[in-house]
PDB file of C-alpha atoms in Angstrom:
ATOM      1  CA  CYS A   1     152.423 117.911 131.976  1.00 48.00           C
ATOM      2  CA  ILE A   2     154.188 115.663 134.398  1.00 47.00           C
ATOM      3  CA  SER A   3     152.838 115.320 137.862  1.00 50.00           C
ATOM      4  CA  SER A   4     155.095 116.172 140.899  1.00 52.00           C
ATOM      5  CA  ALA A   5     155.197 112.451 141.845  1.00 52.00           C
ATOM      6  CA  ALA A   6     156.072 111.392 138.421  1.00 48.00           C
ATOM      7  CA  SER A   7     158.729 114.160 138.172  1.00 51.00           C
ATOM      8  CA  ASP A   8     160.254 112.783 141.493  1.00 55.00           C
ATOM      9  CA  VAL A   9     160.457 109.343 140.112  1.00 51.00           C
ATOM     10  CA  TYR A  10     162.228 110.606 136.925  1.00 47.00           C
ATOM     11  CA  LYS A  11     164.753 112.608 139.141  1.00 49.00           C
ATOM     12  CA  ARG A  12     165.401 109.484 141.096  1.00 52.00           C
ATOM     13  CA  GLN A  13     166.076 107.381 137.984  1.00 50.00           C
ATOM     14  CA  VAL A  14     168.645 109.905 136.738  1.00 47.00           C
ATOM     15  CA  LEU A  15     170.351 110.153 140.140  1.00 51.00           C
ATOM     16  CA  THR A  16     170.586 106.350 140.252  1.00 55.00           C
ATOM     17  CA  ALA A  17     171.812 106.169 136.705  1.00 58.00           C
ATOM     18  CA  ASP A  18     174.570 108.535 137.393  1.00 62.00           C
ATOM     19  CA  ALA A  19     175.573 106.968 140.692  1.00 63.00           C
ATOM     20  CA  LEU A  20     178.661 104.801 140.847  1.00 67.00           C
ATOM     21  CA  PRO A  21     178.944 101.341 142.295  1.00 68.00           C
ATOM     22  CA  GLY A  22     179.421 101.486 146.108  1.00 72.00           C
ATOM     23  CA  GLN A  23     177.470 104.694 146.513  1.00 74.00           C
ATOM     24  CA  LYS A  24     174.217 104.762 148.568  1.00 78.00           C
ATOM     25  CA  VAL A  25     171.185 106.138 147.093  1.00 74.00           C
ATOM     26  CA  ALA A  26     168.167 107.116 149.170  1.00 76.00           C
ATOM     27  CA  TYR A  27     164.606 105.846 148.143  1.00 72.00           C
ATOM     28  CA  THR A  28     161.182 106.319 149.371  1.00 73.00           C
ATOM     29  CA  LEU A  29     159.040 103.166 149.191  1.00 65.00           C
ATOM     30  CA  LEU A  30     155.377 102.337 149.847  1.00 66.00           C
ATOM     31  CA  ARG A  31     155.423  98.991 151.819  1.00 69.00           C
ATOM     32  CA  ASN A  32     152.294  97.457 153.309  1.00 75.00           C
ATOM     33  CA  GLY A  33     150.495 100.781 152.905  1.00 77.00           C
ATOM     34  CA  LYS A  34     153.220 102.790 154.757  1.00 80.00           C
ATOM     35  CA  ILE A  35     155.924 105.049 153.448  1.00 83.00           C
ATOM     36  CA  VAL A  36     159.457 103.789 154.220  1.00 78.00           C
ATOM     37  CA  GLU A  37     162.728 105.648 153.699  1.00 82.00           C
ATOM     38  CA  THR A  38     165.633 103.535 152.979  1.00 77.00           C
ATOM     39  CA  GLU A  39     169.147 103.648 151.298  1.00 77.00           C
ATOM     40  CA  VAL A  40     170.520 101.150 148.927  1.00 71.00           C
ATOM     41  CA  LYS A  41     174.088 100.464 148.203  1.00 71.00           C
ATOM     42  CA  LEU A  42     174.713 100.092 144.573  1.00 65.00           C
ATOM     43  CA  GLY A  43     176.523  96.989 143.391  1.00 61.00           C
ATOM     44  CA  GLN A  44     178.283  96.270 140.104  1.00 54.00           C
ATOM     45  CA  LEU A  45     177.801  93.722 137.381  1.00 49.00           C
ATOM     46  CA  PRO A  46     180.736  91.032 137.313  1.00 47.00           C
ATOM     47  CA  THR A  47     183.394  91.947 134.953  1.00 43.00           C
ATOM     48  CA  GLU A  48     184.085  89.763 131.971  1.00 41.00           C
ATOM     49  CA  MET A  49     187.178  88.259 133.761  1.00 38.00           C
ATOM     50  CA  GLU A  50     185.014  87.162 136.793  1.00 42.00           C
ATOM     51  CA  ALA A  51     182.423  85.617 134.533  1.00 43.00           C
ATOM     52  CA  GLY A  52     185.156  83.478 132.875  1.00 42.00           C
ATOM     53  CA  GLY A  53     186.122  85.080 129.551  1.00 42.00           C
ATOM     54  CA  LYS A  54     185.202  87.242 126.651  1.00 45.00           C
ATOM     55  CA  PRO A  55     181.729  88.682 126.402  1.00 45.00           C
ATOM     56  CA  THR A  56     180.489  86.488 123.909  1.00 44.00           C
ATOM     57  CA  ALA A  57     182.580  83.390 124.435  1.00 50.00           C
ATOM     58  CA  PRO A  58     180.352  80.167 124.391  1.00 48.00           C
ATOM     59  CA  PRO A  59     180.281  78.205 127.555  1.00 54.00           C
ATOM     60  CA  PRO A  60     181.660  74.511 127.622  1.00 54.00           C
ATOM     61  CA  GLU A  61     180.064  71.885 125.236  1.00 59.00           C
ATOM     62  CA  GLY A  62     176.769  70.380 126.162  1.00 66.00           C
ATOM     63  CA  LEU A  63     174.840  73.472 127.356  1.00 74.00           C
ATOM     64  CA  PHE A  64     173.682  74.184 123.936  1.00 82.00           C
ATOM     65  CA  GLU A  65     173.348  72.677 120.345  1.00 87.00           C
ATOM     66  CA  TYR A  66     174.009  75.950 118.512  1.00 91.00           C
ATOM     67  CA  PHE A  67     175.755  79.288 119.575  1.00 91.00           C
ATOM     68  CA  ASP A  68     174.474  82.421 117.705  1.00 92.00           C
ATOM     69  CA  ASN A  69     177.445  84.834 117.692  1.00 89.00           C
ATOM     70  CA  SER A  70     175.402  87.688 116.425  1.00 90.00           C
ATOM     71  CA  LEU A  71     173.205  87.653 119.585  1.00 92.00           C
ATOM     72  CA  GLY A  72     175.518  85.938 121.994  1.00 90.00           C
ATOM     73  CA  ILE A  73     173.075  83.054 122.952  1.00 92.00           C
ATOM     74  CA  GLY A  74     173.404  79.261 123.205  1.00 92.00           C
ATOM     75  CA  LEU A  75     170.244  77.477 121.882  1.00 94.00           C
ATOM     76  CA  LYS A  76     168.932  73.975 121.803  1.00 93.00           C
ATOM     77  CA  GLU A  77     165.762  72.241 120.447  1.00 93.00           C
ATOM     78  CA  LEU A  78     162.797  72.720 122.866  1.00 91.00           C
ATOM     79  CA  ASP A  79     161.113  69.504 124.056  1.00 90.00           C
ATOM     80  CA  ALA A  80     157.996  68.683 125.998  1.00 91.00           C
ATOM     81  CA  THR A  81     159.998  68.066 129.261  1.00 90.00           C
ATOM     82  CA  GLU A  82     161.492  71.538 129.155  1.00 89.00           C
ATOM     83  CA  ILE A  83     158.174  73.286 128.415  1.00 88.00           C
ATOM     84  CA  ARG A  84     156.777  71.356 131.583  1.00 89.00           C
ATOM     85  CA  GLU A  85     159.815  72.058 133.817  1.00 89.00           C
ATOM     86  CA  LEU A  86     160.082  75.704 132.685  1.00 88.00           C
ATOM     87  CA  GLU A  87     156.270  76.300 133.092  1.00 89.00           C
ATOM     88  CA  LEU A  88     155.922  77.498 129.493  1.00 88.00           C
ATOM     89  CA  PRO A  89     152.475  77.403 127.946  1.00 89.00           C
ATOM     90  CA  SER A  90     152.051  73.804 126.617  1.00 87.00           C
ATOM     91  CA  ALA A  91     151.548  75.020 123.034  1.00 88.00           C
ATOM     92  CA  THR A  92     155.007  76.792 123.000  1.00 90.00           C
ATOM     93  CA  GLU A  93     157.124  75.929 119.910  1.00 92.00           C
ATOM     94  CA  GLY A  94     160.587  77.301 119.350  1.00 94.00           C
ATOM     95  CA  VAL A  95     163.992  77.027 120.496  1.00 95.00           C
ATOM     96  CA  LEU A  96     165.245  77.135 123.989  1.00 94.00           C
ATOM     97  CA  VAL A  97     167.746  79.753 125.201  1.00 93.00           C
ATOM     98  CA  THR A  98     170.240  77.822 127.409  1.00 91.00           C
ATOM     99  CA  HIS A  99     173.009  80.440 127.772  1.00 90.00           C
ATOM    100  CA  VAL A 100     173.373  84.094 127.368  1.00 90.00           C
ATOM    101  CA  ALA A 101     176.941  85.480 127.012  1.00 89.00           C
ATOM    102  CA  LEU A 102     177.830  88.330 129.461  1.00 86.00           C
ATOM    103  CA  ARG A 103     177.539  91.668 127.949  1.00 83.00           C
ATOM    104  CA  SER A 104     176.092  90.370 124.537  1.00 88.00           C
ATOM    105  CA  VAL A 105     173.517  92.228 122.714  1.00 90.00           C
ATOM    106  CA  ALA A 106     171.072  89.529 123.959  1.00 91.00           C
ATOM    107  CA  TYR A 107     172.196  90.084 127.489  1.00 90.00           C
ATOM    108  CA  MET A 108     171.758  93.921 127.270  1.00 89.00           C
ATOM    109  CA  GLN A 109     168.350  93.422 125.910  1.00 90.00           C
ATOM    110  CA  GLY A 110     167.242  91.166 128.872  1.00 88.00           C
ATOM    111  CA  LEU A 111     167.252  87.718 127.179  1.00 91.00           C
ATOM    112  CA  ALA A 112     167.703  84.889 129.792  1.00 90.00           C
ATOM    113  CA  ALA A 113     168.289  81.144 129.990  1.00 89.00           C
ATOM    114  CA  GLY A 114     164.917  79.469 130.041  1.00 90.00           C
ATOM    115  CA  MET A 115     163.230  81.843 127.387  1.00 92.00           C
ATOM    116  CA  ALA A 116     161.965  80.333 124.195  1.00 94.00           C
ATOM    117  CA  VAL A 117     162.641  81.996 120.914  1.00 96.00           C
ATOM    118  CA  VAL A 118     159.248  81.556 119.088  1.00 95.00           C
ATOM    119  CA  ARG A 119     159.397  84.016 116.166  1.00 94.00           C
ATOM    120  CA  ILE A 120     162.089  86.213 114.267  1.00 94.00           C
ATOM    121  CA  ASN A 121     160.606  88.807 112.198  1.00 91.00           C
ATOM    122  CA  ASP A 122     157.759  87.292 110.409  1.00 87.00           C
ATOM    123  CA  HIS A 123     159.146  83.747 110.587  1.00 92.00           C
ATOM    124  CA  SER A 124     157.617  81.382 113.104  1.00 93.00           C
ATOM    125  CA  ILE A 125     160.418  79.197 114.713  1.00 95.00           C
ATOM    126  CA  ASP A 126     159.756  75.492 115.438  1.00 94.00           C
ATOM    127  CA  ASP A 127     163.562  74.280 115.531  1.00 95.00           C
ATOM    128  CA  LEU A 128     167.057  75.143 115.167  1.00 96.00           C
ATOM    129  CA  ASN A 129     166.848  75.065 111.301  1.00 96.00           C
ATOM    130  CA  ASP A 130     164.061  77.637 111.319  1.00 96.00           C
ATOM    131  CA  TYR A 131     165.963  79.840 113.652  1.00 96.00           C
ATOM    132  CA  LYS A 132     169.243  79.512 111.425  1.00 96.00           C
ATOM    133  CA  GLN A 133     167.057  80.338 108.275  1.00 95.00           C
ATOM    134  CA  ALA A 134     165.265  83.250 109.815  1.00 95.00           C
ATOM    135  CA  MET A 135     168.553  84.754 111.000  1.00 94.00           C
ATOM    136  CA  SER A 136     170.220  84.157 107.657  1.00 92.00           C
ATOM    137  CA  LYS A 137     167.248  86.063 105.835  1.00 90.00           C
ATOM    138  CA  ARG A 138     167.227  89.050 108.170  1.00 88.00           C
ATOM    139  CA  PRO A 139     167.684  92.411 106.367  1.00 84.00           C
ATOM    140  CA  ALA A 140     170.985  93.840 107.426  1.00 80.00           C
ATOM    141  CA  ASP A 141     169.414  97.447 107.364  1.00 81.00           C
ATOM    142  CA  LYS A 142     166.255  96.817 109.464  1.00 84.00           C
ATOM    143  CA  PRO A 143     165.790  95.985 113.230  1.00 87.00           C
ATOM    144  CA  LEU A 144     165.624  92.372 114.194  1.00 90.00           C
ATOM    145  CA  LEU A 145     162.397  91.563 116.027  1.00 91.00           C
ATOM    146  CA  VAL A 146     162.575  88.548 118.203  1.00 93.00           C
ATOM    147  CA  LEU A 147     159.440  87.149 120.035  1.00 93.00           C
ATOM    148  CA  VAL A 148     160.433  85.249 123.112  1.00 93.00           C
ATOM    149  CA  GLN A 149     158.251  83.281 125.543  1.00 91.00           C
ATOM    150  CA  SER A 150     158.906  83.050 129.335  1.00 88.00           C
ATOM    151  CA  ASN A 151     156.914  81.210 131.862  1.00 83.00           C
ATOM    152  CA  GLN A 152     154.867  84.459 132.481  1.00 75.00           C
ATOM    153  CA  ASN A 153     154.621  86.419 129.345  1.00 86.00           C
ATOM    154  CA  GLU A 154     155.700  86.891 125.595  1.00 87.00           C
ATOM    155  CA  TYR A 155     158.093  89.658 124.942  1.00 86.00           C
ATOM    156  CA  LEU A 156     159.095  91.274 121.876  1.00 88.00           C
ATOM    157  CA  VAL A 157     162.737  92.187 121.728  1.00 89.00           C
ATOM    158  CA  VAL A 158     164.086  94.685 119.223  1.00 89.00           C
ATOM    159  CA  PHE A 159     167.693  94.590 118.277  1.00 88.00           C
ATOM    160  CA  ASN A 160     168.568  97.708 116.215  1.00 83.00           C
ATOM    161  CA  LYS A 161     171.929  96.862 114.849  1.00 68.00           C
ATOM    162  CA  LEU A 162     173.717  93.486 114.971  1.00 69.00           C
ATOM    163  CA  GLU A 163     177.447  92.884 113.994  1.00 59.00           C
ATOM    164  CA  GLU A 164     178.595  89.405 113.086  1.00 52.00           C
ATOM    165  CA  LYS A 165     181.156  88.404 115.491  1.00 45.00           C
ATOM    166  CA  LYS A 166     183.801  85.928 114.463  1.00 44.00           C
TER     167      LYS A 166
END
């Protein structure tokens, strides 16, 4: 049984999902202990052309050491300076996401530059070689499980189907 408040939240999510860019959507918020009514004008994500090219086109050289076409991410070795600057836990080992291509599967799943890939399926990732080996050993008929570390939390990202892009 869903409470009426939960039902209202669900209805609002459906209305927002069906709304088009430029439309206004009314919301009721709780701010500083008071109920506030507001309208939000919906925006639109930039198109591929506005972002400078194809959805999984890699950015200019120098931003990454390796570009994974299947996920649409640029990666590089993670070092102690980056761990400190990105405020990752000091014991973090993995590879650093330096670029996420617009509208790639990684983009759609919420991966972002500054996250560290620390595990793929049951393989720990210490460097780019580990990453490449783990990706080459992934079963084509099973979901890919990627554990990423941000400065706040670890996230398990599930990729159900990956197509190799050329």
